[in-house]
Amino acid sequence: MAIQSISTHSFAGQRPGTSGLRKKVTVFMQPNYLENFVQALFDVLSGIDAEGQRGTALQGQTLVLGGDGRYHNRAAVQTILKLAAANGVAKVLLGQGGILSTPAVSAVVRRRAALGGIVLSASHNPGGAEGDFGIKYNANNGGPANETLTEAVYARTQVLTELRMSDAPDINLNPLGVQMLEQMQVEVIDPVADYLEVMRSLFDFDQLRGLFQTGFTLRVDAMNAVGGPYAKAILEDVLGAPAGSVVNAVPLEDFGGLHPDPNPVNATDLIDHMSAPNAPDFGAAMDGDADRNMVVGRNFVVSPSDSLALMTAHAKLIPGYRHGLLGVARSMPTSAAVDRVAKALGLPCFETPTGWKFFGNLLDAGQVTLCGEESYGTGSSHVREKDGLWAILFWLSLQAATGKSVQTLVQEHWRIYGRNYYTRHDYEAIAVDVANALMVDLRASLPGLVGQRFGQRTVAAADDFAYTDPVDGSISNHQGVRLLFDDGARVIFRLSGTGTEGATLRLYLERYEANPALHAVPVQTALADLAAVAEQVAGICARTGMAAPSVAT
């Protein structure tokens, strides 16, 4: 075995987005494509001087490594291990079989005081040989690397000419324990163990066992993704939920043909079961890397925005949050439902751009405890990622503590705080130039929109959302075009950074309804007039040729 110096060349387009570098798996399988990105990461972590000379900051450090088990995961793990061994990493904590959920990576980094972690996932994007793949780096707080580091990695990918890589044979990813690769220890760890201990510190496991002993039933759809082993181990094996409560529980390279995005459009099997006459008491789904969640009651789907608001309102029922919350945060496109709860409880409430790294700064600074975004993600200070199974345990704990169903909890919440009707319309695989031109024209139209009247509403403000981080002072511009109306309604346009094909335009619509007698209107009906305003202002259908959104949630 020896360390090899391998000549390479740069690849265009290796700038990480809000959730790392995501491309089609066929792109990642190009010779040296993954290697270049990882070598650039290791160069930056080592410290690169003005002459491009590699430093020694990576020497002796421990990294965490794992992924969601999608196609190319195991091969990518072997490649990264050989690069790590050649670049001076002392130890890698590797999830058994190359498996670690995204929140579990964060938990292991934090519990084991690692330098950081490499996560192999494209989250909720489709898997398989023709699907997507992704990689991102999480820093020593367990959260996604900041833009300073990711931009430095991108810059390095563009000038890289050499890889440092071991020629050692592949290691066995399955047996627990320590193996050696060159001078580097590879410790294969139980992927669930550290995460389980974090959950024990937050929730009353005896109370949850008692819930299942009453005959309480649930259906958790892991969508053939990485959350399955975690849900089965914790819900069935530790807490005593009936065997078979977790379905689609074995991670598959192609997710069994499922699209592991937990929303009513993609998790249709769960929706069907929860709508049946013999429906379980509680339903939930997780995504590809187990950081997102959808909560479902009998014939009742909870919106992510309502979920965050209700969790905030009832947090003191959970042992880990019994002493109160420091504050809450939501992404700008997420509905203002949590804002109303925060105001009532006297809590600080932050509005950030989309991307969990913005929450990470607030969490590290002790300014917030709970955070969430409209794309089915909620989390707290226990890790620095959103966390699907944690959210499921939170909702189960609320039902155990109150004896109330999902529907009752949400409808009581609306009676107290009012209902924020909310939807997101996704227009997928739009030509990039068309999407960019639409946003450019929207930004140009903003000054003239203020004061315009649309039906019963007047545009009170129109802007392109910008955020100044209250912790580090960094500024993030162009985070989404907003139309803010005099009655509190909002229309938001934003391009997503998580797709791998064309561009995805996301349209967010929201209005507030205080009258409980009007809380049962179907969401799309309640927001149809705002959808018409959005079309009038942006001309989405004419520009894209799409008569309707690809997905409406």
C-alpha positions as a printed Julia matrix, in Angstrom:
553×3 Matrix{Float64}:
   0.0    0.0     0.0
   1.26   3.49   -0.85
   0.15   7.09   -1.23
  -0.31   8.0    -4.89
  -0.06  11.41   -6.52
  -2.55  11.44   -9.37
  -2.79  14.17  -12.01
  -6.24  15.65  -12.48
  -8.03  18.59  -14.08
 -10.8   20.89  -12.93
 -14.52  20.35  -13.55
 -16.96  23.16  -14.12
 -19.95  23.51  -11.84
 -18.58  22.2    -8.55
 -19.87  25.11   -6.47
 -21.91  23.76   -3.51
 -25.48  24.99   -3.13
 -27.52  25.44    0.04
 -27.22  21.7     0.73
 -23.82  20.84   -0.7
 -22.93  19.63   -4.2
 -25.76  17.77   -5.94
 -25.65  16.34   -9.43
 -26.87  13.34  -11.36
 -25.15  10.17  -10.17
 -23.69   9.76  -13.65
 -21.86  13.07  -13.18
 -20.37  11.91   -9.88
 -19.25   8.65  -11.5
 -17.02  10.46  -13.99
 -13.35   9.68  -13.35
 -11.97  12.01  -10.65
 -15.18  14.06  -10.29
 -15.88  13.07   -6.68
 -12.14  12.8    -6.0
 -11.57  16.42   -7.09
 -14.24  17.79   -4.8
 -13.09  15.81   -1.78
  -9.42  16.63   -2.41
 -10.33  20.31   -2.63
 -12.2   19.98    0.68
  -9.21  18.31    2.34
  -6.85  20.96    0.94
  -9.0   23.73    2.4
  -9.34  21.94    5.75
  -5.56  21.45    5.81
  -4.95  25.11    5.13
  -3.77  26.4     1.76
  -1.3   29.29    1.57
  -1.09  31.92   -1.14
   1.22  29.68   -3.2
  -1.21  26.76   -2.97
   0.91  24.82   -0.51
  -1.04  22.43    1.69
  -0.86  22.96    5.46
  -1.05  20.49    8.33
  -4.33  21.44   10.03
  -5.95  18.14    9.0
  -3.2   16.02   10.54
  -4.35  13.97   13.5
  -8.02  14.92   13.13
 -11.15  12.76   13.28
 -13.87  12.92   10.66
 -17.34  11.33   10.52
 -18.5    9.72    7.28
 -21.77   8.2     6.12
 -24.68   8.58    3.75
 -28.25   7.68    2.96
 -27.46   4.45    1.13
 -28.5    5.62   -2.32
 -26.83   4.36   -5.5
 -23.04   5.02   -5.48
 -22.95   5.5    -1.69
 -20.71   2.5    -0.91
 -18.3    3.22   -3.77
 -18.05   6.87   -2.75
 -17.27   5.87    0.84
 -14.32   3.75   -0.32
 -12.99   6.61   -2.43
 -13.26   9.14    0.4
 -11.54   6.81    2.86
  -8.55   6.44    0.54
  -8.34  10.18    0.05
  -8.62  10.78    3.8
  -5.83   8.3     4.54
  -3.55  10.01    2.03
  -4.28  13.48    3.39
  -3.32  12.88    7.0
  -6.66  12.21    8.66
  -6.0   10.18   11.8
  -9.41   8.56   12.21
 -12.73   8.2    10.43
 -15.91   7.26   12.29
 -17.86   5.41    9.62
 -21.48   4.38    9.86
 -21.88   0.62    9.43
 -22.37  -0.24    5.77
 -21.61   3.39    4.9
 -24.94   4.4     6.44
 -25.59   7.46    8.61
 -28.64   9.71    8.5
 -27.93  13.41    8.18
 -29.09  14.2    11.76
 -27.05  11.22   13.01
 -23.9   12.62   11.38
 -24.51  15.85   13.26
 -25.07  13.95   16.51
 -21.87  11.9    16.11
 -19.77  14.96   15.24
 -21.01  16.75   18.35
 -20.85  13.78   20.78
 -17.43  12.6    19.59
 -15.87  16.11   19.22
 -14.89  15.41   15.62
 -13.43  18.03   13.28
 -16.46  17.58   11.04
 -18.42  15.14    8.94
 -18.91  14.25    5.29
 -22.51  13.48    4.38
 -23.31  11.56    1.2
 -26.88  12.36    0.26
 -29.12  14.17   -2.16
 -31.79  14.27    0.57
 -35.29  14.08   -0.92
 -34.11  13.81   -4.54
 -34.72  10.53   -6.44
 -32.12   7.75   -6.25
 -30.95   4.89   -8.45
 -28.48   4.69  -11.31
 -30.3    7.5   -13.18
 -31.07   9.5   -10.06
 -29.19  12.07   -8.01
 -26.2   12.01   -5.69
 -24.79  14.59   -3.31
 -22.02  15.41   -0.89
 -21.66  18.09    1.76
 -19.36  18.9     4.65
 -20.58  19.56    8.18
 -18.33  21.57   10.49
 -17.38  20.84   14.1
 -20.71  22.17   15.39
 -22.38  19.36   13.42
 -24.02  21.76   10.97
 -23.52  22.56    7.29
 -20.31  24.42    6.48
 -20.63  28.17    6.07
 -20.33  29.95    2.72
 -16.75  31.05    3.42
 -15.62  27.42    3.55
 -17.78  26.2     0.67
 -16.62  29.04   -1.57
 -13.01  28.23   -0.69
 -13.64  24.59   -1.64
 -15.17  25.65   -4.95
 -12.25  27.95   -5.7
  -9.86  25.1    -4.98
 -11.72  22.73   -7.33
 -11.06  25.15  -10.17
  -7.25  25.11   -9.82
  -6.68  21.56   -8.59
  -4.08  19.56  -10.54
  -3.22  16.71   -8.16
  -4.99  14.15   -6.0
  -3.43  12.42   -3.0
  -4.91   8.95   -2.67
  -4.05   5.57   -1.15
  -3.88   2.56   -3.45
  -5.03   0.25   -0.62
  -7.79  -2.29   -1.36
 -11.35  -1.55   -0.31
 -12.14  -2.18    3.34
 -15.09  -4.16    4.69
 -17.78  -1.63    5.6
 -19.91  -4.04    7.64
 -18.18  -5.38   10.78
 -18.18  -3.06   13.79
 -14.76  -2.16   15.13
 -11.46  -0.66   14.02
  -9.61  -1.36   10.78
  -6.47   0.31    9.46
  -6.12   2.0     6.09
  -2.52   3.16    5.72
  -1.9    4.92    9.06
  -5.55   5.93    9.47
  -8.02   4.22   11.8
 -11.43   3.47   10.35
 -13.85   2.77   13.17
 -17.09   1.28   11.89
 -19.78   2.36   14.35
 -23.39   1.43   15.02
 -25.18   4.17   13.04
 -28.06   4.4    15.52
 -26.26   4.34   18.9
 -25.15   7.97   19.3
 -28.41   9.28   17.87
 -30.43   7.09   20.23
 -28.64   8.54   23.26
 -29.43  12.07   22.11
 -33.12  11.14   21.82
 -33.06   9.6    25.33
 -31.81  12.93   26.68
 -34.8   14.8    25.22
 -37.86  12.57   25.5
 -39.55  10.57   28.26
 -39.11   7.05   26.89
 -41.19   5.55   29.71
 -44.09   7.83   28.79
 -43.77   6.8    25.14
 -43.7    3.11   26.05
 -46.85   3.71   28.05
 -48.52   5.25   25.0
 -47.99   2.09   22.97
 -49.12  -0.08   25.87
 -52.55   1.58   25.63
 -52.95   0.18   22.11
 -51.92   3.36   20.31
 -51.07   2.59   16.67
 -48.91   4.33   14.11
 -47.55   3.99   10.6
 -44.16   5.51    9.82
 -43.12   5.33    6.18
 -39.33   5.43    5.83
 -39.71   5.35    2.03
 -36.95   2.72    1.63
 -34.45   5.31    2.82
 -31.98   5.74    5.63
 -34.53   6.58    8.33
 -35.85   3.01    8.37
 -33.18   1.44   10.62
 -33.4    4.37   13.06
 -37.21   4.27   13.25
 -37.37   0.51   13.7
 -34.65   0.5    16.36
 -36.17   3.33   18.4
 -39.92   3.05   17.83
 -40.3   -0.74   17.66
 -37.3   -2.2    19.49
 -36.82   0.37   22.28
 -40.27   1.91   22.73
 -42.39  -1.12   21.96
 -44.48   0.08   19.02
 -46.16  -2.89   17.32
 -43.93  -4.78   14.88
 -44.54  -3.51   11.38
 -45.33   0.04   12.51
 -42.37   1.19   10.41
 -42.84   0.35    6.73
 -40.47   0.59    3.76
 -37.79   0.34    6.41
 -34.86  -1.17    4.47
 -32.63   1.44    2.73
 -32.46   0.65   -1.0
 -30.14   2.19   -3.58
 -33.11   3.33   -5.67
 -35.5    3.79   -2.73
 -37.57   0.98   -4.24
 -38.72   3.35   -6.96
 -40.2    5.76   -4.41
 -39.51   9.48   -4.47
 -38.33   9.97   -0.87
 -39.87  13.4    -0.39
 -42.37  13.31    2.5
 -45.35  15.24    1.21
 -48.9   14.21    0.27
 -47.98  13.98   -3.42
 -45.11  11.52   -2.99
 -46.13   9.66    0.18
 -49.44   8.52   -1.3
 -49.36   5.1     0.37
 -49.22   6.75    3.79
 -52.01   9.17    2.9
 -54.18   6.28    1.7
 -53.64   4.32    4.92
 -54.37   7.36    7.08
 -57.6    7.97    5.15
 -58.9    4.42    5.54
 -61.69   3.49    7.98
 -59.21   1.49   10.09
 -56.48   4.14    9.98
 -53.78   4.13   12.66
 -53.83   6.83   15.32
 -50.77   8.56   13.89
 -48.83   8.62   10.63
 -45.53  10.08    9.53
 -42.98   9.88    6.73
 -39.31  10.74    6.37
 -37.15  11.57    3.37
 -34.01  10.1     1.82
 -31.59  11.11    4.57
 -34.17  11.26    7.41
 -33.94  14.97    8.1
 -37.44  15.86    6.85
 -40.8   14.74    8.16
 -44.49  14.82    7.36
 -47.0   14.4    10.2
 -50.44  12.96    9.46
 -53.46  12.29   11.63
 -56.52  10.34   10.62
 -57.69  12.06    7.44
 -55.64  15.09    8.47
 -52.3   16.29    7.05
 -50.3   18.78    9.12
 -48.49  21.52    7.22
 -44.81  21.96    8.19
 -45.46  25.57    9.17
 -48.26  24.56   11.54
 -46.08  21.78   12.91
 -43.34  24.22   13.92
 -45.86  26.61   15.46
 -47.6   23.89   17.47
 -44.33  22.38   18.67
 -43.28  25.82   19.88
 -46.58  26.32   21.71
 -46.32  22.96   23.53
 -42.55  22.58   23.96
 -42.73  22.63   27.76
 -44.51  19.27   27.65
 -41.25  17.72   26.42
 -38.59  17.01   29.09
 -35.74  18.34   26.97
 -37.49  21.71   26.61
 -39.26  21.88   29.97
 -37.24  24.89   31.09
 -38.4   26.95   28.14
 -37.13  28.05   24.75
 -34.48  30.67   24.05
 -36.18  31.68   20.83
 -37.41  30.3    17.52
 -36.44  30.75   13.88
 -38.07  30.05   10.54
 -36.97  30.42    6.95
 -38.42  33.42    5.13
 -40.75  31.38    2.86
 -42.18  29.5     5.87
 -45.54  30.8     7.09
 -45.75  33.27    9.94
 -47.76  30.86   12.13
 -44.82  30.44   14.52
 -44.42  34.22   14.74
 -47.82  34.45   16.41
 -46.89  31.83   18.99
 -43.54  33.48   19.68
 -45.22  36.84   20.22
 -47.72  35.32   22.65
 -44.93  33.58   24.59
 -42.57  36.56   24.54
 -39.93  34.69   22.53
 -37.51  36.15   19.98
 -38.43  35.02   16.46
 -35.95  35.17   13.58
 -36.68  35.12    9.84
 -33.73  33.7     7.88
 -32.96  32.73    4.29
 -33.57  29.12    3.29
 -30.72  26.85    4.37
 -30.06  25.19    7.72
 -26.66  26.85    8.09
 -28.44  30.12    8.93
 -30.17  28.42   11.85
 -26.81  26.97   12.92
 -25.4   30.39   13.72
 -28.43  31.26   15.86
 -28.33  27.89   17.63
 -24.6   28.14   18.35
 -25.07  31.64   19.75
 -27.82  30.46   22.11
 -30.43  32.69   20.52
 -32.92  29.99   19.47
 -33.93  26.49   20.53
 -36.43  25.42   17.83
 -36.3   26.14   14.11
 -38.02  25.02   10.95
 -38.75  25.53    7.3
 -41.73  24.96    5.05
 -40.04  22.13    3.12
 -40.96  19.6     5.83
 -38.0   20.32    8.08
 -38.0   21.0    11.81
 -35.19  20.78   14.33
 -33.77  22.05   17.57
 -30.55  22.72   19.44
 -29.91  18.98   19.97
 -28.13  18.81   16.57
 -27.38  21.27   13.79
 -29.58  19.69   11.13
 -33.29  19.26   10.7
 -34.36  15.91   12.1
 -37.28  13.81   10.9
 -37.39  11.11   13.59
 -36.92  13.69   16.36
 -40.03  15.49   15.05
 -41.97  12.21   15.06
 -40.95  11.54   18.67
 -41.94  15.11   19.57
 -45.44  14.65   18.12
 -45.84  11.26   19.77
 -44.82  12.82   23.08
 -47.43  15.59   22.7
 -50.13  12.98   22.12
 -48.93  10.95   25.12
 -48.87  14.03   27.36
 -52.24  15.45   26.3
 -54.24  12.37   25.26
 -55.31  14.36   22.18
 -55.18  13.38   18.51
 -53.21  15.17   15.83
 -56.34  16.78   14.42
 -57.55  17.95   17.82
 -54.17  19.45   18.69
 -54.01  21.41   15.42
 -57.61  22.61   15.44
 -57.29  23.77   19.06
 -54.12  25.6    18.04
 -55.99  27.38   15.24
 -58.77  28.43   17.63
 -56.19  30.05   19.9
 -53.82  31.6    17.36
 -55.81  31.65   14.1
 -54.96  29.77   10.93
 -52.25  30.72    8.44
 -53.47  29.24    5.17
 -50.33  28.3     3.29
 -49.17  26.45    0.17
 -46.09  25.97   -1.99
 -46.31  25.49   -5.76
 -43.23  23.99   -7.45
 -42.58  24.49  -11.16
 -39.85  21.95  -11.88
 -37.29  21.44  -14.66
 -37.76  24.91  -16.14
 -35.1   26.07  -18.57
 -32.52  27.93  -16.49
 -32.52  31.01  -18.71
 -36.32  31.23  -18.54
 -36.31  30.97  -14.73
 -33.54  33.54  -14.35
 -35.25  35.99  -16.71
 -38.5   35.65  -14.77
 -36.74  36.55  -11.52
 -34.84  39.44  -13.12
 -38.08  40.91  -14.44
 -39.81  40.45  -11.1
 -37.04  42.32   -9.3
 -37.25  45.14  -11.82
 -41.02  45.43  -11.3
 -40.88  45.71   -7.5
 -40.92  49.54   -7.12
 -44.01  49.82   -9.29
 -45.94  47.16   -7.41
 -46.09  48.99   -4.09
 -49.51  50.56   -3.68
 -51.13  48.5    -6.42
 -54.51  47.0    -5.57
 -55.39  43.38   -6.35
 -59.01  42.62   -5.46
 -59.49  43.51   -1.78
 -55.76  43.73   -1.07
 -53.12  46.39   -1.6
 -49.39  45.71   -1.9
 -47.91  47.34    1.21
 -44.29  46.38    0.45
 -42.37  44.55   -2.28
 -38.74  43.54   -1.99
 -36.0   41.03   -2.71
 -35.35  39.54    0.72
 -31.92  40.26    2.2
 -30.62  39.0     5.55
 -27.98  40.34    7.86
 -26.88  37.58   10.21
 -27.22  38.88   13.79
 -24.36  36.65   14.93
 -21.56  37.18   12.4
 -22.84  40.2    10.46
 -22.7   38.41    7.1
 -25.15  39.6     4.45
 -27.15  37.34    2.13
 -28.91  39.07   -0.75
 -31.42  37.94   -3.39
 -33.11  35.35   -1.19
 -36.57  35.62   -2.72
 -38.96  38.2    -4.15
 -41.76  39.11   -1.73
 -45.11  40.83   -2.17
 -46.43  41.8     1.25
 -50.07  42.89    1.4
 -51.87  45.22    3.77
 -53.83  42.35    5.37
 -50.69  40.3     6.1
 -51.0   38.03    3.05
 -47.77  37.15    1.23
 -46.75  36.0    -2.25
 -43.13  34.85   -2.58
 -41.11  33.76   -5.6
 -37.83  31.91   -5.21
 -35.53  29.65   -7.23
 -34.64  26.43   -5.41
 -31.02  25.33   -4.99
 -31.63  21.61   -4.41
 -32.5   20.33   -7.87
 -30.12  18.78  -10.4
 -32.03  19.27  -13.66
 -33.01  22.67  -15.02
 -34.38  25.16  -12.5
 -37.21  24.89   -9.97
 -39.35  27.96   -9.35
 -41.1   27.92   -6.01
 -44.18  30.03   -5.4
 -45.36  30.47   -1.8
 -48.82  31.76   -0.95
 -50.09  32.69    2.52
 -52.97  34.46    4.19
 -54.21  34.62    7.77
 -57.7   33.73    8.96
 -58.72  34.51   12.54
 -62.33  33.31   12.35
 -62.63  29.64   13.48
 -65.77  29.28   11.38
 -63.6   29.69    8.27
 -60.8   27.29    9.22
 -62.14  24.31    7.24
 -61.85  25.78    3.74
 -59.62  23.66    1.45
 -56.16  25.21    1.28
 -55.98  25.67   -2.49
 -59.47  27.19   -2.51
 -58.53  29.6     0.28
 -55.46  30.75   -1.64
 -56.81  30.73   -5.21
 -57.05  34.51   -5.38
 -53.4   34.89   -4.33
 -52.39  32.32   -6.96
 -54.16  34.47   -9.54
 -52.24  37.53   -8.33
 -48.95  35.66   -8.66
 -49.78  34.67  -12.22
 -50.81  38.21  -13.09
 -47.57  39.64  -11.72
 -45.09  37.01  -12.95
 -46.72  35.35  -15.97
 -45.46  31.93  -14.9
 -47.67  29.92  -17.24
 -46.84  31.97  -20.32
 -43.1   31.98  -19.6
 -42.74  28.32  -18.7
 -45.46  26.75  -20.83
 -46.77  25.01  -17.71
 -50.49  25.26  -17.09
 -50.12  24.14  -13.47
 -47.36  23.52  -10.95
 -45.52  20.19  -10.98
 -46.29  19.77   -7.29
 -48.54  21.72   -4.91
 -48.12  21.08   -1.18
